[in-house]
Amino acid sequence: MTPTLFPAHFEGDPVRIARDLLGGTLVRVLDTGERLSGRIVEVEAYDCPRDPACTAGRFHAARSAEMAIAAGHWLFWTAHGHPLLQVSCRPAGVAASVLIRALEPQEGLGQMLSFRPVTRERDLTNGPAKLVYALGLNPAQVSGTPVNSPALHLLPPDTPLTDEAVRVTARVGIKEGRHLPWRFTVRGNPWVSPALPSMDLVGQG
DNA sequence: ACTTCGATGCTCT
DNA sequence: GAGCATCGAAGTA
């Protein structure tokens, strides 16, 4: 039985934490007790203030304040009207996090399809907002709760992924900071998001 | 109050 | 590969 990850596991460098989280499992337990889960096959790290892609760091308003919650809590970044699920990774006051970008569905596929009907099953959870919808997450309800909450928690990989199994690329959809190899995907996994860029910055493709 | 801009997704070609 | 829907937040006034 894999132990649940606690908030203390998420204090530190979001780049390392993102890499370690890849291959783990995101578990959602509905009010009905039904269990939805998926293997984490794509993550990105954001680390204000050293990160030029971390726009939250350049603002001083409610948005970055929400994001600057203490390590080990769920939070949502909103982009283009869509909620993106993240885990905070730094002490309170610093906006840094791991963004969960794609899942390979494991338990509760039918319920997920009910939350988010798609024509191709492949499209169910292969994007950061897609997985939020598929798991039926309510950002207002989940934001600010610890990562070991019964309703939404994380399990580490059964066995750590080898470097060969991990593909390292630039992050998706950002303007600055494209040189940073802070996106981690499970090599060859069909549930990785179709988003560009796909060019490897480290290792070979 | 109005404009601009995304850490996106969808629907076409 | 391109165009558009979308919405919260920032910047401007």
JSON list of C-alpha atoms (C1' of nucleotides) in Angstrom, two decimals:
[
{"chain": "A", "resi": 1, "resn": "MET", "atom": "CA", "xyz": [0.00, 0.00, 0.00]},
{"chain": "A", "resi": 2, "resn": "THR", "atom": "CA", "xyz": [1.57, 3.24, -1.15]},
{"chain": "A", "resi": 3, "resn": "PRO", "atom": "CA", "xyz": [1.59, 5.94, 1.55]},
{"chain": "A", "resi": 4, "resn": "THR", "atom": "CA", "xyz": [-0.04, 9.26, 0.82]},
{"chain": "A", "resi": 5, "resn": "LEU", "atom": "CA", "xyz": [2.29, 12.19, 0.24]},
{"chain": "A", "resi": 6, "resn": "PHE", "atom": "CA", "xyz": [2.17, 14.81, 2.99]},
{"chain": "A", "resi": 7, "resn": "PRO", "atom": "CA", "xyz": [2.60, 18.59, 2.71]},
{"chain": "A", "resi": 8, "resn": "ALA", "atom": "CA", "xyz": [6.16, 18.23, 4.02]},
{"chain": "A", "resi": 9, "resn": "HIS", "atom": "CA", "xyz": [7.06, 16.37, 0.82]},
{"chain": "A", "resi": 10, "resn": "PHE", "atom": "CA", "xyz": [6.43, 19.56, -1.15]},
{"chain": "A", "resi": 11, "resn": "GLU", "atom": "CA", "xyz": [8.75, 21.96, 0.64]},
{"chain": "A", "resi": 12, "resn": "GLY", "atom": "CA", "xyz": [11.64, 22.80, -1.63]},
{"chain": "A", "resi": 13, "resn": "ASP", "atom": "CA", "xyz": [12.67, 23.25, -5.26]},
{"chain": "A", "resi": 14, "resn": "PRO", "atom": "CA", "xyz": [9.57, 22.84, -7.44]},
{"chain": "A", "resi": 15, "resn": "VAL", "atom": "CA", "xyz": [11.76, 21.55, -10.29]},
{"chain": "A", "resi": 16, "resn": "ARG", "atom": "CA", "xyz": [12.96, 18.61, -8.21]},
{"chain": "A", "resi": 17, "resn": "ILE", "atom": "CA", "xyz": [9.51, 18.05, -6.75]},
{"chain": "A", "resi": 18, "resn": "ALA", "atom": "CA", "xyz": [7.92, 18.06, -10.21]},
{"chain": "A", "resi": 19, "resn": "ARG", "atom": "CA", "xyz": [10.40, 15.45, -11.41]},
{"chain": "A", "resi": 20, "resn": "ASP", "atom": "CA", "xyz": [9.75, 13.30, -8.34]},
{"chain": "A", "resi": 21, "resn": "LEU", "atom": "CA", "xyz": [5.99, 13.59, -8.67]},
{"chain": "A", "resi": 22, "resn": "LEU", "atom": "CA", "xyz": [5.97, 12.35, -12.27]},
{"chain": "A", "resi": 23, "resn": "GLY", "atom": "CA", "xyz": [4.63, 8.79, -12.37]},
{"chain": "A", "resi": 24, "resn": "GLY", "atom": "CA", "xyz": [2.76, 9.26, -9.12]},
{"chain": "A", "resi": 25, "resn": "THR", "atom": "CA", "xyz": [-1.00, 9.10, -8.74]},
{"chain": "A", "resi": 26, "resn": "LEU", "atom": "CA", "xyz": [-3.59, 11.81, -8.23]},
{"chain": "A", "resi": 27, "resn": "VAL", "atom": "CA", "xyz": [-6.58, 10.49, -6.27]},
{"chain": "A", "resi": 28, "resn": "ARG", "atom": "CA", "xyz": [-9.96, 12.16, -6.06]},
{"chain": "A", "resi": 29, "resn": "VAL", "atom": "CA", "xyz": [-12.63, 10.79, -3.73]},
{"chain": "A", "resi": 30, "resn": "LEU", "atom": "CA", "xyz": [-16.15, 12.02, -4.40]},
{"chain": "A", "resi": 31, "resn": "ASP", "atom": "CA", "xyz": [-18.72, 12.75, -1.70]},
{"chain": "A", "resi": 32, "resn": "THR", "atom": "CA", "xyz": [-20.36, 9.49, -2.72]},
{"chain": "A", "resi": 33, "resn": "GLY", "atom": "CA", "xyz": [-17.15, 7.67, -1.84]},
{"chain": "A", "resi": 34, "resn": "GLU", "atom": "CA", "xyz": [-16.41, 6.86, -5.47]},
{"chain": "A", "resi": 35, "resn": "ARG", "atom": "CA", "xyz": [-12.72, 6.96, -6.25]},
{"chain": "A", "resi": 36, "resn": "LEU", "atom": "CA", "xyz": [-11.26, 8.61, -9.36]},
{"chain": "A", "resi": 37, "resn": "SER", "atom": "CA", "xyz": [-7.57, 8.43, -10.03]},
{"chain": "A", "resi": 38, "resn": "GLY", "atom": "CA", "xyz": [-4.93, 8.86, -12.68]},
{"chain": "A", "resi": 39, "resn": "ARG", "atom": "CA", "xyz": [-1.22, 8.44, -13.17]},
{"chain": "A", "resi": 40, "resn": "ILE", "atom": "CA", "xyz": [0.59, 11.75, -13.46]},
{"chain": "A", "resi": 41, "resn": "VAL", "atom": "CA", "xyz": [2.30, 11.76, -16.85]},
{"chain": "A", "resi": 42, "resn": "GLU", "atom": "CA", "xyz": [3.06, 15.47, -17.32]},
{"chain": "A", "resi": 43, "resn": "VAL", "atom": "CA", "xyz": [4.12, 18.21, -14.88]},
{"chain": "A", "resi": 44, "resn": "GLU", "atom": "CA", "xyz": [5.76, 21.62, -14.98]},
{"chain": "A", "resi": 45, "resn": "ALA", "atom": "CA", "xyz": [7.60, 23.65, -12.35]},
{"chain": "A", "resi": 46, "resn": "TYR", "atom": "CA", "xyz": [7.11, 27.35, -11.68]},
{"chain": "A", "resi": 47, "resn": "ASP", "atom": "CA", "xyz": [9.43, 29.06, -9.23]},
{"chain": "A", "resi": 48, "resn": "CYS", "atom": "CA", "xyz": [9.08, 32.74, -8.46]},
{"chain": "A", "resi": 49, "resn": "PRO", "atom": "CA", "xyz": [10.98, 34.95, -8.26]},
{"chain": "A", "resi": 50, "resn": "ARG", "atom": "CA", "xyz": [13.88, 33.39, -10.21]},
{"chain": "A", "resi": 51, "resn": "ASP", "atom": "CA", "xyz": [11.51, 32.15, -12.92]},
{"chain": "A", "resi": 52, "resn": "PRO", "atom": "CA", "xyz": [10.88, 34.59, -15.80]},
{"chain": "A", "resi": 53, "resn": "ALA", "atom": "CA", "xyz": [7.79, 32.59, -16.79]},
{"chain": "A", "resi": 54, "resn": "CYS", "atom": "CA", "xyz": [6.23, 33.01, -13.37]},
{"chain": "A", "resi": 55, "resn": "THR", "atom": "CA", "xyz": [4.02, 36.02, -14.04]},
{"chain": "A", "resi": 56, "resn": "ALA", "atom": "CA", "xyz": [2.47, 35.81, -10.60]},
{"chain": "A", "resi": 57, "resn": "GLY", "atom": "CA", "xyz": [5.74, 37.00, -9.12]},
{"chain": "A", "resi": 58, "resn": "ARG", "atom": "CA", "xyz": [5.56, 40.28, -10.95]},
{"chain": "A", "resi": 59, "resn": "PHE", "atom": "CA", "xyz": [2.23, 41.22, -9.46]},
{"chain": "A", "resi": 60, "resn": "HIS", "atom": "CA", "xyz": [1.49, 42.05, -5.88]},
{"chain": "A", "resi": 61, "resn": "ALA", "atom": "CA", "xyz": [-2.22, 41.54, -5.77]},
{"chain": "A", "resi": 62, "resn": "ALA", "atom": "CA", "xyz": [-4.64, 38.87, -4.67]},
{"chain": "A", "resi": 63, "resn": "ARG", "atom": "CA", "xyz": [-3.58, 36.49, -7.39]},
{"chain": "A", "resi": 64, "resn": "SER", "atom": "CA", "xyz": [-0.01, 36.00, -6.23]},
{"chain": "A", "resi": 65, "resn": "ALA", "atom": "CA", "xyz": [-1.12, 36.11, -2.61]},
{"chain": "A", "resi": 66, "resn": "GLU", "atom": "CA", "xyz": [-3.36, 33.13, -3.24]},
{"chain": "A", "resi": 67, "resn": "MET", "atom": "CA", "xyz": [-0.57, 31.35, -5.00]},
{"chain": "A", "resi": 68, "resn": "ALA", "atom": "CA", "xyz": [1.91, 32.11, -2.22]},
{"chain": "A", "resi": 69, "resn": "ILE", "atom": "CA", "xyz": [0.24, 29.75, 0.22]},
{"chain": "A", "resi": 70, "resn": "ALA", "atom": "CA", "xyz": [2.57, 27.56, 2.31]},
{"chain": "A", "resi": 71, "resn": "ALA", "atom": "CA", "xyz": [4.05, 24.45, 0.68]},
{"chain": "A", "resi": 72, "resn": "GLY", "atom": "CA", "xyz": [1.90, 21.37, 0.30]},
{"chain": "A", "resi": 73, "resn": "HIS", "atom": "CA", "xyz": [-1.44, 22.97, -0.50]},
{"chain": "A", "resi": 74, "resn": "TRP", "atom": "CA", "xyz": [-3.64, 22.82, -3.58]},
{"chain": "A", "resi": 75, "resn": "LEU", "atom": "CA", "xyz": [-4.11, 25.99, -5.58]},
{"chain": "A", "resi": 76, "resn": "PHE", "atom": "CA", "xyz": [-5.49, 26.97, -8.96]},
{"chain": "A", "resi": 77, "resn": "TRP", "atom": "CA", "xyz": [-4.02, 29.26, -11.57]},
{"chain": "A", "resi": 78, "resn": "THR", "atom": "CA", "xyz": [-6.54, 30.59, -14.05]},
{"chain": "A", "resi": 79, "resn": "ALA", "atom": "CA", "xyz": [-5.58, 30.94, -17.69]},
{"chain": "A", "resi": 80, "resn": "HIS", "atom": "CA", "xyz": [-7.99, 31.74, -20.51]},
{"chain": "A", "resi": 81, "resn": "GLY", "atom": "CA", "xyz": [-10.86, 31.14, -18.17]},
{"chain": "A", "resi": 82, "resn": "HIS", "atom": "CA", "xyz": [-9.71, 27.65, -17.24]},
{"chain": "A", "resi": 83, "resn": "PRO", "atom": "CA", "xyz": [-8.57, 26.45, -13.80]},
{"chain": "A", "resi": 84, "resn": "LEU", "atom": "CA", "xyz": [-5.16, 24.74, -13.59]},
{"chain": "A", "resi": 85, "resn": "LEU", "atom": "CA", "xyz": [-4.34, 22.52, -10.63]},
{"chain": "A", "resi": 86, "resn": "GLN", "atom": "CA", "xyz": [-1.06, 23.08, -8.79]},
{"chain": "A", "resi": 87, "resn": "VAL", "atom": "CA", "xyz": [0.77, 22.18, -5.59]},
{"chain": "A", "resi": 88, "resn": "SER", "atom": "CA", "xyz": [2.51, 24.97, -3.72]},
{"chain": "A", "resi": 89, "resn": "CYS", "atom": "CA", "xyz": [6.19, 24.30, -3.02]},
{"chain": "A", "resi": 90, "resn": "ARG", "atom": "CA", "xyz": [7.63, 27.19, -1.05]},
{"chain": "A", "resi": 91, "resn": "PRO", "atom": "CA", "xyz": [7.04, 28.82, 2.34]},
{"chain": "A", "resi": 92, "resn": "ALA", "atom": "CA", "xyz": [4.08, 31.16, 2.71]},
{"chain": "A", "resi": 93, "resn": "GLY", "atom": "CA", "xyz": [4.70, 34.39, 0.85]},
{"chain": "A", "resi": 94, "resn": "VAL", "atom": "CA", "xyz": [6.54, 32.84, -2.11]},
{"chain": "A", "resi": 95, "resn": "ALA", "atom": "CA", "xyz": [4.65, 31.87, -5.27]},
{"chain": "A", "resi": 96, "resn": "ALA", "atom": "CA", "xyz": [6.14, 28.61, -6.53]},
{"chain": "A", "resi": 97, "resn": "SER", "atom": "CA", "xyz": [4.44, 25.40, -7.53]},
{"chain": "A", "resi": 98, "resn": "VAL", "atom": "CA", "xyz": [4.18, 22.24, -9.55]},
{"chain": "A", "resi": 99, "resn": "LEU", "atom": "CA", "xyz": [1.53, 22.35, -12.27]},
{"chain": "A", "resi": 100, "resn": "ILE", "atom": "CA", "xyz": [-0.13, 18.99, -13.00]},
{"chain": "A", "resi": 101, "resn": "ARG", "atom": "CA", "xyz": [-0.67, 18.95, -16.75]},
{"chain": "A", "resi": 102, "resn": "ALA", "atom": "CA", "xyz": [-1.89, 15.49, -17.73]},
{"chain": "A", "resi": 103, "resn": "LEU", "atom": "CA", "xyz": [-3.14, 12.21, -16.29]},
{"chain": "A", "resi": 104, "resn": "GLU", "atom": "CA", "xyz": [-3.46, 8.65, -17.51]},
{"chain": "A", "resi": 105, "resn": "PRO", "atom": "CA", "xyz": [-6.88, 7.63, -16.14]},
{"chain": "A", "resi": 106, "resn": "GLN", "atom": "CA", "xyz": [-6.89, 4.67, -13.79]},
{"chain": "A", "resi": 107, "resn": "GLU", "atom": "CA", "xyz": [-9.99, 4.45, -11.59]},
{"chain": "A", "resi": 108, "resn": "GLY", "atom": "CA", "xyz": [-13.42, 5.92, -12.29]},
{"chain": "A", "resi": 109, "resn": "LEU", "atom": "CA", "xyz": [-13.10, 6.36, -16.04]},
{"chain": "A", "resi": 110, "resn": "GLY", "atom": "CA", "xyz": [-16.87, 6.27, -16.49]},
{"chain": "A", "resi": 111, "resn": "GLN", "atom": "CA", "xyz": [-17.47, 8.96, -13.92]},
{"chain": "A", "resi": 112, "resn": "MET", "atom": "CA", "xyz": [-14.75, 11.11, -15.44]},
{"chain": "A", "resi": 113, "resn": "LEU", "atom": "CA", "xyz": [-16.37, 10.81, -18.86]},
{"chain": "A", "resi": 114, "resn": "SER", "atom": "CA", "xyz": [-19.61, 11.86, -17.21]},
{"chain": "A", "resi": 115, "resn": "PHE", "atom": "CA", "xyz": [-17.96, 14.97, -15.77]},
{"chain": "A", "resi": 116, "resn": "ARG", "atom": "CA", "xyz": [-16.27, 15.72, -19.07]},
{"chain": "A", "resi": 117, "resn": "PRO", "atom": "CA", "xyz": [-17.82, 14.05, -22.13]},
{"chain": "A", "resi": 118, "resn": "VAL", "atom": "CA", "xyz": [-15.38, 13.67, -25.01]},
{"chain": "A", "resi": 119, "resn": "THR", "atom": "CA", "xyz": [-15.58, 11.90, -28.32]},
{"chain": "A", "resi": 120, "resn": "ARG", "atom": "CA", "xyz": [-12.06, 10.52, -28.12]},
{"chain": "A", "resi": 121, "resn": "GLU", "atom": "CA", "xyz": [-11.20, 9.01, -24.77]},
{"chain": "A", "resi": 122, "resn": "ARG", "atom": "CA", "xyz": [-7.65, 10.16, -25.43]},
{"chain": "A", "resi": 123, "resn": "ASP", "atom": "CA", "xyz": [-8.71, 13.76, -24.87]},
{"chain": "A", "resi": 124, "resn": "LEU", "atom": "CA", "xyz": [-10.21, 13.19, -21.41]},
{"chain": "A", "resi": 125, "resn": "THR", "atom": "CA", "xyz": [-7.27, 14.23, -19.21]},
{"chain": "A", "resi": 126, "resn": "ASN", "atom": "CA", "xyz": [-4.42, 15.18, -21.58]},
{"chain": "A", "resi": 127, "resn": "GLY", "atom": "CA", "xyz": [-4.33, 18.85, -20.57]},
{"chain": "A", "resi": 128, "resn": "PRO", "atom": "CA", "xyz": [-4.10, 20.81, -17.31]},
{"chain": "A", "resi": 129, "resn": "ALA", "atom": "CA", "xyz": [-7.65, 22.15, -17.32]},
{"chain": "A", "resi": 130, "resn": "LYS", "atom": "CA", "xyz": [-9.06, 18.98, -18.86]},
{"chain": "A", "resi": 131, "resn": "LEU", "atom": "CA", "xyz": [-8.06, 16.90, -15.86]},
{"chain": "A", "resi": 132, "resn": "VAL", "atom": "CA", "xyz": [-9.58, 19.45, -13.48]},
{"chain": "A", "resi": 133, "resn": "TYR", "atom": "CA", "xyz": [-12.92, 19.12, -15.27]},
{"chain": "A", "resi": 134, "resn": "ALA", "atom": "CA", "xyz": [-12.69, 15.33, -15.59]},
{"chain": "A", "resi": 135, "resn": "LEU", "atom": "CA", "xyz": [-12.15, 14.93, -11.86]},
{"chain": "A", "resi": 136, "resn": "GLY", "atom": "CA", "xyz": [-15.09, 17.20, -11.12]},
{"chain": "A", "resi": 137, "resn": "LEU", "atom": "CA", "xyz": [-12.95, 19.55, -9.05]},
{"chain": "A", "resi": 138, "resn": "ASN", "atom": "CA", "xyz": [-14.47, 22.73, -7.70]},
{"chain": "A", "resi": 139, "resn": "PRO", "atom": "CA", "xyz": [-11.59, 25.22, -7.37]},
{"chain": "A", "resi": 140, "resn": "ALA", "atom": "CA", "xyz": [-13.40, 27.24, -4.72]},
{"chain": "A", "resi": 141, "resn": "GLN", "atom": "CA", "xyz": [-13.79, 24.10, -2.66]},
{"chain": "A", "resi": 142, "resn": "VAL", "atom": "CA", "xyz": [-10.33, 22.62, -3.19]},
{"chain": "A", "resi": 143, "resn": "SER", "atom": "CA", "xyz": [-8.08, 25.68, -3.27]},
{"chain": "A", "resi": 144, "resn": "GLY", "atom": "CA", "xyz": [-6.12, 26.14, -0.07]},
{"chain": "A", "resi": 145, "resn": "THR", "atom": "CA", "xyz": [-6.65, 22.61, 1.22]},
{"chain": "A", "resi": 146, "resn": "PRO", "atom": "CA", "xyz": [-3.61, 20.43, 2.05]},
{"chain": "A", "resi": 147, "resn": "VAL", "atom": "CA", "xyz": [-2.38, 17.94, -0.53]},
{"chain": "A", "resi": 148, "resn": "ASN", "atom": "CA", "xyz": [-3.16, 15.02, 1.75]},
{"chain": "A", "resi": 149, "resn": "SER", "atom": "CA", "xyz": [-6.85, 15.91, 1.97]},
{"chain": "A", "resi": 150, "resn": "PRO", "atom": "CA", "xyz": [-9.12, 12.85, 1.77]},
{"chain": "A", "resi": 151, "resn": "ALA", "atom": "CA", "xyz": [-11.03, 14.37, -1.14]},
{"chain": "A", "resi": 152, "resn": "LEU", "atom": "CA", "xyz": [-7.89, 15.01, -3.20]},
{"chain": "A", "resi": 153, "resn": "HIS", "atom": "CA", "xyz": [-4.46, 13.60, -2.49]},
{"chain": "A", "resi": 154, "resn": "LEU", "atom": "CA", "xyz": [-1.28, 12.25, -4.06]},
{"chain": "A", "resi": 155, "resn": "LEU", "atom": "CA", "xyz": [0.56, 8.94, -4.07]},
{"chain": "A", "resi": 156, "resn": "PRO", "atom": "CA", "xyz": [4.25, 8.68, -5.05]},
{"chain": "A", "resi": 157, "resn": "PRO", "atom": "CA", "xyz": [5.34, 6.46, -7.96]},
{"chain": "A", "resi": 158, "resn": "ASP", "atom": "CA", "xyz": [5.41, 2.76, -7.06]},
{"chain": "A", "resi": 159, "resn": "THR", "atom": "CA", "xyz": [8.96, 2.70, -8.34]},
{"chain": "A", "resi": 160, "resn": "PRO", "atom": "CA", "xyz": [10.90, 5.88, -9.17]},
{"chain": "A", "resi": 161, "resn": "LEU", "atom": "CA", "xyz": [11.03, 6.66, -12.88]},
{"chain": "A", "resi": 162, "resn": "THR", "atom": "CA", "xyz": [14.43, 6.24, -14.49]},
{"chain": "A", "resi": 163, "resn": "ASP", "atom": "CA", "xyz": [15.94, 9.21, -16.30]},
{"chain": "A", "resi": 164, "resn": "GLU", "atom": "CA", "xyz": [15.44, 7.31, -19.55]},
{"chain": "A", "resi": 165, "resn": "ALA", "atom": "CA", "xyz": [11.69, 7.16, -18.89]},
{"chain": "A", "resi": 166, "resn": "VAL", "atom": "CA", "xyz": [11.43, 10.91, -18.32]},
{"chain": "A", "resi": 167, "resn": "ARG", "atom": "CA", "xyz": [11.38, 13.43, -21.14]},
{"chain": "A", "resi": 168, "resn": "VAL", "atom": "CA", "xyz": [12.56, 16.93, -20.26]},
{"chain": "A", "resi": 169, "resn": "THR", "atom": "CA", "xyz": [11.40, 19.87, -22.37]},
{"chain": "A", "resi": 170, "resn": "ALA", "atom": "CA", "xyz": [10.53, 23.54, -22.24]},
{"chain": "A", "resi": 171, "resn": "ARG", "atom": "CA", "xyz": [7.23, 24.51, -20.68]},
{"chain": "A", "resi": 172, "resn": "VAL", "atom": "CA", "xyz": [4.07, 25.02, -22.68]},
{"chain": "A", "resi": 173, "resn": "GLY", "atom": "CA", "xyz": [2.35, 28.27, -23.49]},
{"chain": "A", "resi": 174, "resn": "ILE", "atom": "CA", "xyz": [4.81, 30.70, -21.96]},
{"chain": "A", "resi": 175, "resn": "LYS", "atom": "CA", "xyz": [6.70, 33.58, -23.56]},
{"chain": "A", "resi": 176, "resn": "GLU", "atom": "CA", "xyz": [9.67, 34.03, -21.29]},
{"chain": "A", "resi": 177, "resn": "GLY", "atom": "CA", "xyz": [11.74, 31.32, -19.67]},
{"chain": "A", "resi": 178, "resn": "ARG", "atom": "CA", "xyz": [11.54, 28.96, -22.63]},
{"chain": "A", "resi": 179, "resn": "HIS", "atom": "CA", "xyz": [15.17, 27.99, -22.14]},
{"chain": "A", "resi": 180, "resn": "LEU", "atom": "CA", "xyz": [14.40, 26.38, -18.78]},
{"chain": "A", "resi": 181, "resn": "PRO", "atom": "CA", "xyz": [13.93, 22.57, -18.94]},
{"chain": "A", "resi": 182, "resn": "TRP", "atom": "CA", "xyz": [11.15, 22.52, -16.40]},
{"chain": "A", "resi": 183, "resn": "ARG", "atom": "CA", "xyz": [8.52, 20.35, -18.10]},
{"chain": "A", "resi": 184, "resn": "PHE", "atom": "CA", "xyz": [8.61, 16.64, -17.35]},
{"chain": "A", "resi": 185, "resn": "THR", "atom": "CA", "xyz": [6.63, 14.03, -19.27]},
{"chain": "A", "resi": 186, "resn": "VAL", "atom": "CA", "xyz": [6.56, 10.23, -19.24]},
{"chain": "A", "resi": 187, "resn": "ARG", "atom": "CA", "xyz": [8.36, 9.32, -22.44]},
{"chain": "A", "resi": 188, "resn": "GLY", "atom": "CA", "xyz": [6.09, 7.77, -25.02]},
{"chain": "A", "resi": 189, "resn": "ASN", "atom": "CA", "xyz": [2.96, 7.94, -22.88]},
{"chain": "A", "resi": 190, "resn": "PRO", "atom": "CA", "xyz": [-0.09, 8.59, -25.09]},
{"chain": "A", "resi": 191, "resn": "TRP", "atom": "CA", "xyz": [-1.84, 10.64, -22.41]},
{"chain": "A", "resi": 192, "resn": "VAL", "atom": "CA", "xyz": [0.76, 13.42, -22.46]},
{"chain": "A", "resi": 193, "resn": "SER", "atom": "CA", "xyz": [-0.81, 16.66, -23.68]},
{"chain": "A", "resi": 194, "resn": "PRO", "atom": "CA", "xyz": [-0.54, 17.34, -27.42]},
{"chain": "A", "resi": 195, "resn": "ALA", "atom": "CA", "xyz": [0.66, 20.88, -26.70]},
{"chain": "A", "resi": 196, "resn": "LEU", "atom": "CA", "xyz": [3.88, 22.21, -28.15]},
{"chain": "A", "resi": 197, "resn": "PRO", "atom": "CA", "xyz": [6.75, 22.63, -27.59]},
{"chain": "A", "resi": 198, "resn": "SER", "atom": "CA", "xyz": [7.90, 19.06, -27.75]},
{"chain": "A", "resi": 199, "resn": "MET", "atom": "CA", "xyz": [11.55, 19.65, -28.48]},
{"chain": "A", "resi": 200, "resn": "ASP", "atom": "CA", "xyz": [13.82, 18.12, -25.88]},
{"chain": "A", "resi": 201, "resn": "LEU", "atom": "CA", "xyz": [16.18, 20.41, -24.01]},
{"chain": "A", "resi": 202, "resn": "VAL", "atom": "CA", "xyz": [17.89, 17.62, -22.14]},
{"chain": "A", "resi": 203, "resn": "GLY", "atom": "CA", "xyz": [18.79, 14.13, -23.31]},
{"chain": "A", "resi": 204, "resn": "GLN", "atom": "CA", "xyz": [17.64, 12.87, -26.66]},
{"chain": "A", "resi": 205, "resn": "GLY", "atom": "CA", "xyz": [14.21, 12.34, -28.09]},
{"chain": "B", "resi": 1, "resn": "DA", "atom": "C1'", "xyz": [-15.68, 51.36, -17.35]},
{"chain": "B", "resi": 2, "resn": "DC", "atom": "C1'", "xyz": [-12.87, 49.73, -20.89]},
{"chain": "B", "resi": 3, "resn": "DT", "atom": "C1'", "xyz": [-8.79, 47.22, -22.98]},
{"chain": "B", "resi": 4, "resn": "DT", "atom": "C1'", "xyz": [-5.46, 43.68, -23.05]},
{"chain": "B", "resi": 5, "resn": "DC", "atom": "C1'", "xyz": [-3.58, 39.40, -22.09]},
{"chain": "B", "resi": 6, "resn": "DG", "atom": "C1'", "xyz": [-2.88, 34.69, -21.01]},
{"chain": "B", "resi": 7, "resn": "DA", "atom": "C1'", "xyz": [0.65, 28.40, -17.44]},
{"chain": "B", "resi": 8, "resn": "DT", "atom": "C1'", "xyz": [-6.24, 26.62, -22.39]},
{"chain": "B", "resi": 9, "resn": "DG", "atom": "C1'", "xyz": [-9.56, 24.10, -25.08]},
{"chain": "B", "resi": 10, "resn": "DC", "atom": "C1'", "xyz": [-12.34, 23.36, -29.13]},
{"chain": "B", "resi": 11, "resn": "DT", "atom": "C1'", "xyz": [-13.31, 23.34, -33.91]},
{"chain": "B", "resi": 12, "resn": "DC", "atom": "C1'", "xyz": [-12.51, 23.67, -37.86]},
{"chain": "B", "resi": 13, "resn": "DT", "atom": "C1'", "xyz": [-8.98, 23.43, -42.24]},
{"chain": "C", "resi": 1, "resn": "DG", "atom": "C1'", "xyz": [-1.85, 25.35, -38.05]},
{"chain": "C", "resi": 2, "resn": "DA", "atom": "C1'", "xyz": [-5.22, 29.01, -37.34]},
{"chain": "C", "resi": 3, "resn": "DG", "atom": "C1'", "xyz": [-9.16, 31.23, -35.31]},
{"chain": "C", "resi": 4, "resn": "DC", "atom": "C1'", "xyz": [-12.13, 31.94, -31.59]},
{"chain": "C", "resi": 5, "resn": "DA", "atom": "C1'", "xyz": [-14.53, 31.34, -27.01]},
{"chain": "C", "resi": 6, "resn": "DT", "atom": "C1'", "xyz": [-13.64, 32.53, -22.34]},
{"chain": "C", "resi": 7, "resn": "DC", "atom": "C1'", "xyz": [-12.91, 35.03, -17.69]},
{"chain": "C", "resi": 8, "resn": "DG", "atom": "C1'", "xyz": [-10.26, 36.76, -13.98]},
{"chain": "C", "resi": 9, "resn": "DA", "atom": "C1'", "xyz": [-6.76, 40.14, -13.19]},
{"chain": "C", "resi": 10, "resn": "DA", "atom": "C1'", "xyz": [-3.89, 44.12, -14.40]},
{"chain": "C", "resi": 11, "resn": "DG", "atom": "C1'", "xyz": [-3.29, 48.43, -16.47]},
{"chain": "C", "resi": 12, "resn": "DT", "atom": "C1'", "xyz": [-5.24, 52.57, -17.89]},
{"chain": "C", "resi": 13, "resn": "DA", "atom": "C1'", "xyz": [-8.54, 56.45, -17.21]}
]
